[in-house]
Coordinates of C-alpha atoms and ligand atoms in Angstrom, one line a residue:
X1 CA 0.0 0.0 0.0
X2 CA 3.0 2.2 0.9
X3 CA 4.3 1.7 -2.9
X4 CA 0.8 2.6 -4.4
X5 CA 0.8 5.6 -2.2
X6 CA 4.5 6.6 -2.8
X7 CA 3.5 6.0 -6.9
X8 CA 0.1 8.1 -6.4
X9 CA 2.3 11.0 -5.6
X10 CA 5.0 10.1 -7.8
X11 CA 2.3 10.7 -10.7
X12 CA 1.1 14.2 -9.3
X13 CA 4.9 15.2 -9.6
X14 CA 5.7 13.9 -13.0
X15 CA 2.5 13.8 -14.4
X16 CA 2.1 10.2 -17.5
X17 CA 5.2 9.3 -17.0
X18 CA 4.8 8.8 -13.6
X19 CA 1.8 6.5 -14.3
X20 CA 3.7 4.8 -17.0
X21 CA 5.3 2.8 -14.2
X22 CA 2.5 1.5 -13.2
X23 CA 0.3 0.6 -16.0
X24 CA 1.1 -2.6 -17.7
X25 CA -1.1 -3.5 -20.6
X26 CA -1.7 -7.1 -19.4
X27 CA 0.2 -10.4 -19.2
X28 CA 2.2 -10.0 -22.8
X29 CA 3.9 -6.5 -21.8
X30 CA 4.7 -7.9 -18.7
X31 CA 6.8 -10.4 -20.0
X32 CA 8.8 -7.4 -21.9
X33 CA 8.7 -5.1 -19.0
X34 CA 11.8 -4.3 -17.4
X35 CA 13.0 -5.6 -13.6
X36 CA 11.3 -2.1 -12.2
X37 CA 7.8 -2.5 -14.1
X38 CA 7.8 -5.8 -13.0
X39 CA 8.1 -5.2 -8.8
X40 CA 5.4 -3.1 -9.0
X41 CA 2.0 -3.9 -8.8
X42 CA 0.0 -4.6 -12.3
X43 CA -3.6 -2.9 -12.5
X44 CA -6.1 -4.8 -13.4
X45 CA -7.6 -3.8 -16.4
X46 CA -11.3 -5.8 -16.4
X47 CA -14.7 -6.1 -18.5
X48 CA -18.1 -7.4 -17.8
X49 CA -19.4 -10.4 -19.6
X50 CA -22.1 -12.8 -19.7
X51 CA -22.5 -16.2 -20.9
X52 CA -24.2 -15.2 -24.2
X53 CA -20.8 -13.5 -25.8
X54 CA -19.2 -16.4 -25.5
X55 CA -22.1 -18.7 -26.8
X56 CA -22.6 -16.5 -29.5
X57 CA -18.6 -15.4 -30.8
X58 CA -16.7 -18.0 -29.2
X59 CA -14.4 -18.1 -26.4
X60 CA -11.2 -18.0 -27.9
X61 CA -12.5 -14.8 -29.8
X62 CA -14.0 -13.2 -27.5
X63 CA -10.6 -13.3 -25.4
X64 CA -8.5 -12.2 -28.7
X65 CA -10.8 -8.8 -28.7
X66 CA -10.7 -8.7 -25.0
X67 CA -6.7 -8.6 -24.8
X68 CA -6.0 -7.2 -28.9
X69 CA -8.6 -4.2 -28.2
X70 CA -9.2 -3.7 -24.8
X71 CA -6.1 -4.3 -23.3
X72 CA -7.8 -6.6 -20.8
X73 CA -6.1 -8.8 -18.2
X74 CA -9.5 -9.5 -15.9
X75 CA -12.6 -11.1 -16.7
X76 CA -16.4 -10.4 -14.6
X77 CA -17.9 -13.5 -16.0
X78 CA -21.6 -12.7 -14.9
X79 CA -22.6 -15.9 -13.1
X80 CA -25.4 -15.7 -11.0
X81 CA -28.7 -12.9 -11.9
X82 CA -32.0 -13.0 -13.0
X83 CA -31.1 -9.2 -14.6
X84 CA -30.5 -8.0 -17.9
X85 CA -28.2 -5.2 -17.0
X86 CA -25.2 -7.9 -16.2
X87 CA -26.6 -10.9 -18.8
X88 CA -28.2 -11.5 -21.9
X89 CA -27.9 -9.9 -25.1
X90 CA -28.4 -6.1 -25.5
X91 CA -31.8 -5.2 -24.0
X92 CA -34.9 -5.0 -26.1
X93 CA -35.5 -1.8 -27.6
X94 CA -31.8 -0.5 -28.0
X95 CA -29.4 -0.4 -31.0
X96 CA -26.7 -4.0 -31.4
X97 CA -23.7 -3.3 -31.2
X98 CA -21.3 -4.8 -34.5
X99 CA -20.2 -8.2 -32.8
X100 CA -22.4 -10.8 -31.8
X101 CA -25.6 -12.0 -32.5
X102 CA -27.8 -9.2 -33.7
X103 CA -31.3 -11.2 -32.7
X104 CA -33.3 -10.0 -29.4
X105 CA -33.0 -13.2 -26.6
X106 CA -35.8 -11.4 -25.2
X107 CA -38.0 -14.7 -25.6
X108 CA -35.6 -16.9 -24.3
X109 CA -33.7 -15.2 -21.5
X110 CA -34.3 -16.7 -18.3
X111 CA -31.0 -15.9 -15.5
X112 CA -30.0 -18.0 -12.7
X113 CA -26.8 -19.8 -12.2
X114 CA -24.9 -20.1 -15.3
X115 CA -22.3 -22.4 -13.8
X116 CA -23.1 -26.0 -11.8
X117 CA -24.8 -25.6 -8.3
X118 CA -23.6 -28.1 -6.3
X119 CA -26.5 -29.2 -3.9
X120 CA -24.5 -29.6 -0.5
X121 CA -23.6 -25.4 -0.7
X122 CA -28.1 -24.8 -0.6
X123 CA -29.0 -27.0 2.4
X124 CA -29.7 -24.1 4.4
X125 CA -31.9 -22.0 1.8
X126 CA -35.0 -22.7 0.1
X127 CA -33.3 -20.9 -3.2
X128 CA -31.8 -24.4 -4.2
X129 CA -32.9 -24.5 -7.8
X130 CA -31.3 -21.7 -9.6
X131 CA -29.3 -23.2 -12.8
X132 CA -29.9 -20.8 -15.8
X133 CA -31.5 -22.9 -18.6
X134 CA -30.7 -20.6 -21.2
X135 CA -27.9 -22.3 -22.8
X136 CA -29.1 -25.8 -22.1
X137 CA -26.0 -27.8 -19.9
X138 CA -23.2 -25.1 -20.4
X139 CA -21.6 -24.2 -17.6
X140 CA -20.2 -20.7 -18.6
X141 CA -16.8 -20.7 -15.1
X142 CA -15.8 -24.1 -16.6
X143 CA -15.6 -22.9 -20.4
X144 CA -14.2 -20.0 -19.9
X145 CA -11.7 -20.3 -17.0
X146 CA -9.4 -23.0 -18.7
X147 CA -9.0 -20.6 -21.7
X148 CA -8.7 -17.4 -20.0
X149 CA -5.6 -18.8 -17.4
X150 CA -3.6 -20.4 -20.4
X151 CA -3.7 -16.5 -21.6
X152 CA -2.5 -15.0 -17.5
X153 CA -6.2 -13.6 -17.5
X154 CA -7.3 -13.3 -13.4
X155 CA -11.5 -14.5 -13.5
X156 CA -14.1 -13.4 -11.0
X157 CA -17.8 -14.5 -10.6
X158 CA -20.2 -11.3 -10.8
X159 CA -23.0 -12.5 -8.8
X160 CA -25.8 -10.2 -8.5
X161 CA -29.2 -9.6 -6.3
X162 CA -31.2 -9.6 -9.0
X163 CA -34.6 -12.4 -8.8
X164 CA -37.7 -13.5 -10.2
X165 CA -40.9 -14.2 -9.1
X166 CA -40.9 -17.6 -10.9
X167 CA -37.7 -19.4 -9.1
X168 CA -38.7 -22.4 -6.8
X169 CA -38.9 -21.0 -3.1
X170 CA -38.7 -17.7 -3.6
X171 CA -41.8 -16.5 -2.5
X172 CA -41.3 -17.7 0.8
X173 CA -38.1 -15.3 1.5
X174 CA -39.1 -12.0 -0.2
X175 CA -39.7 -8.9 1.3
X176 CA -42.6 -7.5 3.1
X177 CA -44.0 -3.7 2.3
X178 CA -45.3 -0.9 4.3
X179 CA -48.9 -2.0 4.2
X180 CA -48.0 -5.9 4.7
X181 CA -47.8 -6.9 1.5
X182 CA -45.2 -9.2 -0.6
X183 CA -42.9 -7.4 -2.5
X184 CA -40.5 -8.6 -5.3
X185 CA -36.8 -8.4 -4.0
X186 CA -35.6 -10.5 -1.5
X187 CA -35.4 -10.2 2.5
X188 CA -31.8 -9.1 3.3
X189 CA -32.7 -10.1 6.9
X190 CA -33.8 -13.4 6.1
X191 CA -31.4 -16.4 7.2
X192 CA -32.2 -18.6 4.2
X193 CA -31.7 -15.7 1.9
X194 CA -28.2 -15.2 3.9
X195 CA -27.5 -18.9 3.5
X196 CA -27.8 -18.9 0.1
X197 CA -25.3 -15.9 -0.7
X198 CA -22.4 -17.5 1.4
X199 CA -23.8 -20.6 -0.2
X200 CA -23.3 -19.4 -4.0
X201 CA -20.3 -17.9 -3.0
X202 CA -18.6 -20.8 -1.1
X203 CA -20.0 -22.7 -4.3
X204 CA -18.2 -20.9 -6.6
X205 CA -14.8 -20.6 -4.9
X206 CA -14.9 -23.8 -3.6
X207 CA -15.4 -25.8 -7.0
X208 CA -13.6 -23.5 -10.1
X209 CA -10.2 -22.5 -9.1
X210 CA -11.5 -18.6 -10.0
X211 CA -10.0 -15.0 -8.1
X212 CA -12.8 -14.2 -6.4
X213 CA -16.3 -12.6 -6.9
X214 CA -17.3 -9.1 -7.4
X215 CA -20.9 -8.7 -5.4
X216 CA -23.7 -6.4 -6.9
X217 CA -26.2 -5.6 -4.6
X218 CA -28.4 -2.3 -5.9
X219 CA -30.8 -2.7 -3.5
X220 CA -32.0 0.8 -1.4
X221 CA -33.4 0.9 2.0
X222 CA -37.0 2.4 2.7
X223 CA -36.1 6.3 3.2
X224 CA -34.6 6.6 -0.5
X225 CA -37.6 3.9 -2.1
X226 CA -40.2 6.5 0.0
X227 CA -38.3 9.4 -1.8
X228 CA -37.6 7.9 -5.1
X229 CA -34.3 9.4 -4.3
X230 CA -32.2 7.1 -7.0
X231 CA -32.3 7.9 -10.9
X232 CA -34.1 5.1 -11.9
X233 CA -36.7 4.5 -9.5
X234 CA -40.6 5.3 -9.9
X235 CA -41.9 7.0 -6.4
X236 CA -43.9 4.7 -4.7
X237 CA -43.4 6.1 -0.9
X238 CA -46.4 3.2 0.1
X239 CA -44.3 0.4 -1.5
X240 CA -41.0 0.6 1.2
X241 CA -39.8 -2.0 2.7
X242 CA -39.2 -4.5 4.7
X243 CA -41.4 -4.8 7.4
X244 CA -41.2 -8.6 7.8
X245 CA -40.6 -10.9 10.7
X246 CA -37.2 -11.0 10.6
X247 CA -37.1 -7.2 10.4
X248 CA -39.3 -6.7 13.1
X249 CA -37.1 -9.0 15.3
X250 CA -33.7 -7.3 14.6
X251 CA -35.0 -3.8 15.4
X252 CA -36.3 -5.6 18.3
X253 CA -32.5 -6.8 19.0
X254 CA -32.0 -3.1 18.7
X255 CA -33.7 -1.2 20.2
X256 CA -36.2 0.0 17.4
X257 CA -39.8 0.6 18.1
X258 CA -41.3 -1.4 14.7
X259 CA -44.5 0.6 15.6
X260 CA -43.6 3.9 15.4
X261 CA -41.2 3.4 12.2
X262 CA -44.5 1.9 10.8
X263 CA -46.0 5.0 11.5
X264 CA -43.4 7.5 10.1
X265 CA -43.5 5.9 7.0
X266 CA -47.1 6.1 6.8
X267 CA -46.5 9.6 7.5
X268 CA -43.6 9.9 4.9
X269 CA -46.0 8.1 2.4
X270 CA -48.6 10.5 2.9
X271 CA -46.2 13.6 2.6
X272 CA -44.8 12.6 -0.2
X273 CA -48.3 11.7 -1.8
X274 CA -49.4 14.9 -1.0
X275 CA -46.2 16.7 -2.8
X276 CA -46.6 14.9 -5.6
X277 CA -50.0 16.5 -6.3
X278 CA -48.1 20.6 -5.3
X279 CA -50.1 20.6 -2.4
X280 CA -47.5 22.7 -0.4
X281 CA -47.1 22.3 3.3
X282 CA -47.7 26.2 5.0
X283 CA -43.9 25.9 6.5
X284 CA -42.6 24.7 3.1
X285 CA -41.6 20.9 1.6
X286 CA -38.2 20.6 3.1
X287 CA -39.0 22.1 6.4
X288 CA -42.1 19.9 6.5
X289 CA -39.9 16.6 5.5
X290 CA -36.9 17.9 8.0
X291 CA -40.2 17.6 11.0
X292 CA -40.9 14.3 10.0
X293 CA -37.4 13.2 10.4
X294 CA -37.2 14.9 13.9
X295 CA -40.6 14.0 15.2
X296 CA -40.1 10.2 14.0
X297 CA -36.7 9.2 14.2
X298 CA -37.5 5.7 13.3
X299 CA -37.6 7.0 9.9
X300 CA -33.6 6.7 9.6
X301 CA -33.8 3.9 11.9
X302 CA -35.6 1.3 10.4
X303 CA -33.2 2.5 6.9
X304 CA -30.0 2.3 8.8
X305 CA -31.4 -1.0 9.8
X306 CA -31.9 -2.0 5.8
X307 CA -28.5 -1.1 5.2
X308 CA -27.0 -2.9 8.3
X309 CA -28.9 -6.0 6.6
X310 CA -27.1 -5.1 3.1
X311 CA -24.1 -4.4 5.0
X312 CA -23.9 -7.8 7.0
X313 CA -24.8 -10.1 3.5
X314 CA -21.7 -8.2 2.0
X315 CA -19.2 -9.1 4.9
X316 CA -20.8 -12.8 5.1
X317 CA -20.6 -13.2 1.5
X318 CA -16.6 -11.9 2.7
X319 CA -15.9 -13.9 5.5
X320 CA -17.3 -17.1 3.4
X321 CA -14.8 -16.6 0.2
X322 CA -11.7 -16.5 2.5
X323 CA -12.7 -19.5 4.2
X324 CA -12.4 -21.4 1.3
X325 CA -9.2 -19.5 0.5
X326 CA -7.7 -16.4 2.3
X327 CA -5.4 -15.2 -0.9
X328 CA -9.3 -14.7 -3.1
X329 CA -10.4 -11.6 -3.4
X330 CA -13.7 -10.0 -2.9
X331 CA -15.4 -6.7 -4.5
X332 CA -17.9 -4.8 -3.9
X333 CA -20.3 -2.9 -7.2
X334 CA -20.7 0.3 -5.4
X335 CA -23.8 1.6 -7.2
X336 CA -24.4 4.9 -9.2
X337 CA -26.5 6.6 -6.4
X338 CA -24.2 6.5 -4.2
X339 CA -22.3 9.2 -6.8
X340 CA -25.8 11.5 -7.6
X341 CA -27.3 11.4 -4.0
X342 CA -25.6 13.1 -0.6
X343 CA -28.4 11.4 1.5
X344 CA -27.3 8.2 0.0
X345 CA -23.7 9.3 0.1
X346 CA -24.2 9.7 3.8
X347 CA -24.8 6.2 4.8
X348 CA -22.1 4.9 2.3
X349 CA -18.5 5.4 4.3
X350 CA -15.8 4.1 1.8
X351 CA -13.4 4.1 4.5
X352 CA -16.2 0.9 6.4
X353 CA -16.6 -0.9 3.2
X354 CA -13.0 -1.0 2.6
X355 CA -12.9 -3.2 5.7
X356 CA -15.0 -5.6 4.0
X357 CA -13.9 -6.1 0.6
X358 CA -10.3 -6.7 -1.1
X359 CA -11.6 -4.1 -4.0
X360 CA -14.0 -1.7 -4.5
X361 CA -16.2 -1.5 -8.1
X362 CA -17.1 2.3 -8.0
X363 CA -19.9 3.1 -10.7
X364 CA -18.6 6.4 -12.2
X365 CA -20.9 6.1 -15.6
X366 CA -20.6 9.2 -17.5
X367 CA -22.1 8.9 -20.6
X368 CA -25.7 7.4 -18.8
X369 CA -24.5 9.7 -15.7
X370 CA -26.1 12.7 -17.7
X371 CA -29.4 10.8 -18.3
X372 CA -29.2 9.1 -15.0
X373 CA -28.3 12.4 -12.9
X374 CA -31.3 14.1 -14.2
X375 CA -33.6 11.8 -13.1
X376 CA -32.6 11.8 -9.9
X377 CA -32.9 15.6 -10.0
X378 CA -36.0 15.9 -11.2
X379 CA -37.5 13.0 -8.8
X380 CA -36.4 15.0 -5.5
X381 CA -37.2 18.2 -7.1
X382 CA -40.9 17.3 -7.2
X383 CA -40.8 16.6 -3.2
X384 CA -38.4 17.4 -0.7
X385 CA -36.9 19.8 -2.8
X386 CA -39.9 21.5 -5.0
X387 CA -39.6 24.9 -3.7
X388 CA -36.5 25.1 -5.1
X389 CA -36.4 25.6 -8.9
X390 CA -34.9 22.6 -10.6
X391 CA -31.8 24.2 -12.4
X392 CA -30.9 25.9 -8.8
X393 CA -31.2 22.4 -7.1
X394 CA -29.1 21.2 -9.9
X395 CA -26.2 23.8 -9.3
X396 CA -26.8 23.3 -5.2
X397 CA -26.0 19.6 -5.6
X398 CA -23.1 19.8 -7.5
X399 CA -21.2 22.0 -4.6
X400 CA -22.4 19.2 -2.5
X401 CA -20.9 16.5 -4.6
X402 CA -17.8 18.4 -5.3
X403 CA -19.0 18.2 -9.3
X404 CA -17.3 20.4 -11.4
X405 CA -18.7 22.2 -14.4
X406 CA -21.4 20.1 -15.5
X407 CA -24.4 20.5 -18.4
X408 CA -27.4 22.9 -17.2
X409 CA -30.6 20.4 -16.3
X410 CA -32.3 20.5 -20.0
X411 CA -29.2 19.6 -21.4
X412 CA -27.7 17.1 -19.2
X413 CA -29.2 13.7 -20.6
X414 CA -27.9 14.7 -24.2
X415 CA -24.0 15.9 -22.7
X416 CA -23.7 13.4 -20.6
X417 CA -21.5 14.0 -17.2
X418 CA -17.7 14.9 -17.9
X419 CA -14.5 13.1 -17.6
X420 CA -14.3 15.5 -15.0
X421 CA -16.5 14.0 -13.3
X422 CA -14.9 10.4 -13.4
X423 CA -11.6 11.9 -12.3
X424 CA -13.1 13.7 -9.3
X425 CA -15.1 10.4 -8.2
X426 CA -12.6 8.2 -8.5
X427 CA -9.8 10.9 -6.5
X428 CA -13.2 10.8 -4.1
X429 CA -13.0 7.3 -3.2
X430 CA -9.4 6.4 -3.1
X431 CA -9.3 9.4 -0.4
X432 CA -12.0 7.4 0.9
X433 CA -10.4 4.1 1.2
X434 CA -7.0 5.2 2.3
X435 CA -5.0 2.2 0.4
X436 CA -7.3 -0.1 2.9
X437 CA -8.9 -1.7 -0.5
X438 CA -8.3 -0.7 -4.2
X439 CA -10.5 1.2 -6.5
X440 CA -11.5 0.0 -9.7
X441 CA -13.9 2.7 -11.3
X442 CA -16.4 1.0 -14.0
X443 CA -16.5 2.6 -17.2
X444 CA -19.3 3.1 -19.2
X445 CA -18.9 1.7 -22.2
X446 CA -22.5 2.2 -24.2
X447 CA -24.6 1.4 -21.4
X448 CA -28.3 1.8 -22.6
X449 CA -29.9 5.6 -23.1
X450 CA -33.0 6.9 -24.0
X451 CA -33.2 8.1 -27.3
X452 CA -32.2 11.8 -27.2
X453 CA -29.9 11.0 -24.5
X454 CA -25.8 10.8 -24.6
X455 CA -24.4 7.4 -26.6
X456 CA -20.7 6.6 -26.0
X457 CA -18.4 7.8 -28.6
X458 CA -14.9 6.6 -28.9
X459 CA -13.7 9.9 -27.5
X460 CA -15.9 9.7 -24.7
X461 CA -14.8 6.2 -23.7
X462 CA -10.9 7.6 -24.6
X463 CA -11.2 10.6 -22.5
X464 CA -13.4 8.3 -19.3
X465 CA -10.4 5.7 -19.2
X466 CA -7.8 8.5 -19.4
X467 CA -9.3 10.7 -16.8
X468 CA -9.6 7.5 -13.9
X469 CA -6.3 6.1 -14.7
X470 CA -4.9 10.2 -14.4
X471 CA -7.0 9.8 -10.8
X472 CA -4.8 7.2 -9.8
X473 CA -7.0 4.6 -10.3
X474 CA -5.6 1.0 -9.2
X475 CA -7.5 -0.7 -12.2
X476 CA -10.6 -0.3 -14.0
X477 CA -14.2 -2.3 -14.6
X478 CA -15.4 -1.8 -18.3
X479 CA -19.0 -1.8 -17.6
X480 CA -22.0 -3.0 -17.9
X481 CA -21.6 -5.9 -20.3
X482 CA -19.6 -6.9 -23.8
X483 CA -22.6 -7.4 -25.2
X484 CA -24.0 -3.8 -25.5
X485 CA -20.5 -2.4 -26.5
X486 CA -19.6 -1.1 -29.7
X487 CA -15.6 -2.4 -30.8
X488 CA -14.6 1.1 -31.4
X489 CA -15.2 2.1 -28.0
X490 CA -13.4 -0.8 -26.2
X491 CA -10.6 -0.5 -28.9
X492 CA -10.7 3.3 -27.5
X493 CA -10.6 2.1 -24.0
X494 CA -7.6 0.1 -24.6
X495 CA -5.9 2.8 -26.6
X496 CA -6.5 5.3 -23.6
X497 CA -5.2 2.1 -21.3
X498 CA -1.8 1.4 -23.4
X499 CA -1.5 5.6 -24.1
X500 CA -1.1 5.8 -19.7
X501 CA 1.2 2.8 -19.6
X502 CA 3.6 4.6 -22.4
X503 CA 3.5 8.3 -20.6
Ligands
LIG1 ZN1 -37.3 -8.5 5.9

C-alpha cells in the first residue's frame, strides 16, 4: 500500500510518466517489461461479460478482442442474476452493437446460475434450484476459465441480487411492504436468503479455481424507495420495505420501536403523496420533510437497519470466500446513487466498506451519468426539494458533490456527465479508502440511453479511461456488459489504457 501511495504522488509530480510505471497492458507486456515495471503492482484492467458472448462469438474470440482491443487482463464472468443489466444480449429496444448476435433473446432469457450448483452449498436455503436454462447444460466458469488462465487472464464470478418471481422458493423469503404486502426483491434479513449468498459464493470458490467474486447488490433501503431518491426509480413512498418478521425482530434486538417506524413511514408516504399533487405544506416541503425526520426518528432507523442487513450479506458473502481461500479476493459494485445522491452518500462510508472487501467497483458512468443524474434531480425536485427551482437544485448539488462544471438540467441527458466527473469520483473514493482496498472505477462503455440521450463515442470512452487512470485509479471495470459495447469504443478504452502505460 505504501508503494501505491508513494507511486500516487509520484504521478502528481511527474504527471504520464509517472503512471507509466505502473500501467502494464496485461500479461504480454509484462513479459517485456523491465526488472522495475515488473516489482510493481500490475492494474487490473477488467470487462463485464455474460454467458451469451461467448455462446454466441466463441471463447477464444472473445478473449482475442478482449486482450488485442481492450487491453484486458481481468474477466467479470456474470454468473449468478435474473437481470439484464449484467446478462443477456443487449436489451430490447436498443441499437446491437457490431459483434455478436444481432437477434433479441428477449424470448428466451431466463437468468440464474450459469455455472453448476452443487446441492451440498443450498442445504440451508430454500433458493436451491437456480441453474440458468438458457444455454441448455453449459456451464459458462468451466468454459471460460481454462482458456482465459492459459492467456494469465485473473477470472471473477459477478454474482448479482437480482430475482424472479418464478424461481422455486422464492416466494417464501421476499420482502414485506409498508402495508404488509409481498414485494418482489428479496429479504436481506432473512437467514435462508443469507445462507444462500455465502452458499453461491462458497459454491463458486470452492469448486472452479476462479480469483474471487465481485458482489452487486443495488438494493436501497425504505427512506430513498419512500423518496424515489435514485435515478431510476418510480416514487412509490407506500411500496417501502421491509417490514417482515425477521425485520421486526432485529429492530427488536435493537432497540427499534417497529410501531412507530410503521407509523413514520405512513406519514412519509402520505407527505410525499401529497407533494406529488403541489399541495404545499404552510412551512414549506423541506421544512415539513426535516419535522418528520425529527418527530419520527425511526424513519432513519428502520433505513440504517436496511443497510445494516445489506451491510452484514456483504461481509458474510466476505468472511465465506476467505474460508475457502484467504489469498481470493472479494469486491464490492458500489452503485451509481451512491455518486448523484448526498443522503445516499451519507450512509455509504468508503473508509467501512474498505474493511470488507479486497476491492471496490465504484460506478462512475458518464455517458448514462447525464441521463441518470437528471432523473434523480428531477425525482427530489418534485418533493423534498420542489420549492427550489430545478436548475438551482441542480447547481446546489453539484457544490455538494464536489462536481465540477457540468451541463445545465435540459441539457444534461444529451451531454452526458464529464471526464471531469470520473476523475473527481474516482480521487473521491481512493481518499476514501486510504490504500485499505483498491478502486476499480467501472467505465461506461454504451450502457443503454434513452433516445435523445448521450451514446458513448470513442472519445468519450478515450477521455473516461484516461481521466480515472490520471486519478490514480488501481485498475478499472469496463461496464455493464460486452454485449452492449460497440468495438470502437473498447478498442478506445484500450488505446486510452496502453497511451497511460507509455507516458
Ligand atoms: Zn425483511
Amino acid at each position: 500500500m505504501q508503494l501505491m501511495k508513494a507511486t500516487r504522488r509520484d504521478f502528481i509530480k511527474t504527471g504520464a510518466a509517472g503512471l507509466a510505471a505502473v500501467v502494464t497492458t496485461g500479461p504480454a507486456s509484462l513479459a517485456t517489461a523491465s526488472a522495475a515495471e515488473k516489482a510493481l503492482p500490475r492494474k487490473s484492467i477488467g470487462i463485464q461479460v455474460g454467458a451469451v458472448s461467448f455462446v454466441d462469438e466463441g471463447t477464444e474470440k472473445v478473449l482475442d478482442l478482449f486482450e488485442e482491443r481492450g487491453a484486458i487482463d481481468t474477466i467479470y464472468l456474470t454468473t449468478f442474476t435474473y437481470g439484464r443489466g449484467l446478462a443477456g444480449r443487449q436489451i430490447p429496444g436498443h441499437a446491437f452493437p457490431d459483434h455478436g448476435s444481432p437477434e433479441s433473446d428477449e424470448k428466451t432469457f431466463y437468468g440464474g446460475n450459469y455455472a453448476t450448483p452443487h446441492a451440498e452449498f443450498y442445504r440451508d436455503t430454500v433458493l436451491k434450484q437456480t441453474r440458468a436454462p438458457d444455454h441448455g447444460d453449459l456451464d459458462i466458469v468451466a468454459t471460460v476459465l481454462p482458456a482465459a488462465k492459459k492467456r494469465g487472464m485473473r477470472v471473477f464470478c459477478s454474482i448479482e441480487d437480482v430475482f424472479r418471481n418464478d424461481i422455486p422458493g422464492v416466494r417464501d423469503v421476499t420482502e414485506v411492504d409498508l402495508r404488509g404486502r409481498r414485494a418482489g426483491g428479496l429479504c436481506l434479513c432473512h437467514p435462508e436468503v443469507r445462507a444462500f449468498w455465502t452458499g453461491l459464493a462458497t459454491d463458486l470458490c470452492k469448486s472452479y479455481d476462479i480469483d474471487g467474486i465481485l458482489f452487486f447488490n443495488e438494493r436501497n433501503g425504505p427512506l430513498l424507495n419512500a423518496l424515489g431518491a435514485s435515478h431510476a426509480q418510480s416514487i412509490a413512498s407506500s411500496r417501502v420495505t421491509c417490514f417482515c418478521e425477521h425485520h421486526q425482530r432485529a429492530a427488536k434486538e435493537r432497540g427499534i420501536d417497529f410501531e412507530r417506524a410503521r407509523q413514520g413511514y405512513q406519514k412519509l408516504d402520505q407527505f410525499i403523496q401529497a407533494a406529488l399533487k403541489g399541495e404545499r405544506p404552510s412551512d414549506g416541503y423541506f421544512v415539513e420533510f426535516w419535522r418528520l425526520l425529527v418527530e419520527w426518528p425511526e424513519i432513519i432507523a428502520w433505513d440504517r437497519l436496511f443497510d445494516a442487513a445489506k451491510h452484514q450479506v456483504l461481509a458474510e458473502v466476505n468472511a465465506a470466500v476467505k474460508r475457502v481461500r484467504p489469498g481470493l479476493r472479494v469486491g464490492f459494485h458500489i452503485e451509481h446513487v451512491n455518486s448523484f445522491n448526498p443522503i445516499f452518500r451519507a450512509t455509504r462510508s468508503y473508509a467501512e466498506l474498505a474493511t470488507k472487501a479486497d476491492f471496490l467497483k465504484v460506478v462512475v458512468y458518464n455517458n448514462c451519468g447525464g441521463e441518470r443524474y437528471a432523473n434523480f434531480i428531477r425525482n427530489v425536485g418534485s418533493t423534498v426539494f420542489r420549492d427550489v427551482p430545478k436548475e438551482e437544485l441542480l447547481r446546489f448539488n453539484n457544490r455538494l458533490l464536489n462536481y465540477g462544471e457540468e451541463a445545465k438540467l435540459d441539457d444534461l441527458a444529451a451531454a452526458g456527465l464529464s471526464p471531469d466527473y470520473v476523475f473527481r469520483e474516482t480521487q473521491r473514493a481512493l481518499a476514501g479508502v486510504q490504500g485499505k482496498c483498491k478502486i476499480y472505477p467501472g467505465i461506461d462503455i454504451g450502457i443503454p440511453t434513452g433516445a435523445k440521450s448521450r451514446k458513448a463515442s470513442p472519445d468519450d470512452t478515450y477521455a473516461a479511461v484516461a481521466a480515472a487512470l490520471k486519478a490514480g485509479a488501481d485498475g478499472l471495470i469496463l461496464s455493464r456488459k460486452y454485449s452492449e459495447m460497440q468495438l470502437a469504443n473498447l478498442a478506445a478504452a484500450g488505446r486510452a489504457v496502453r497511451d497511460a502505460a507509455k507516458g
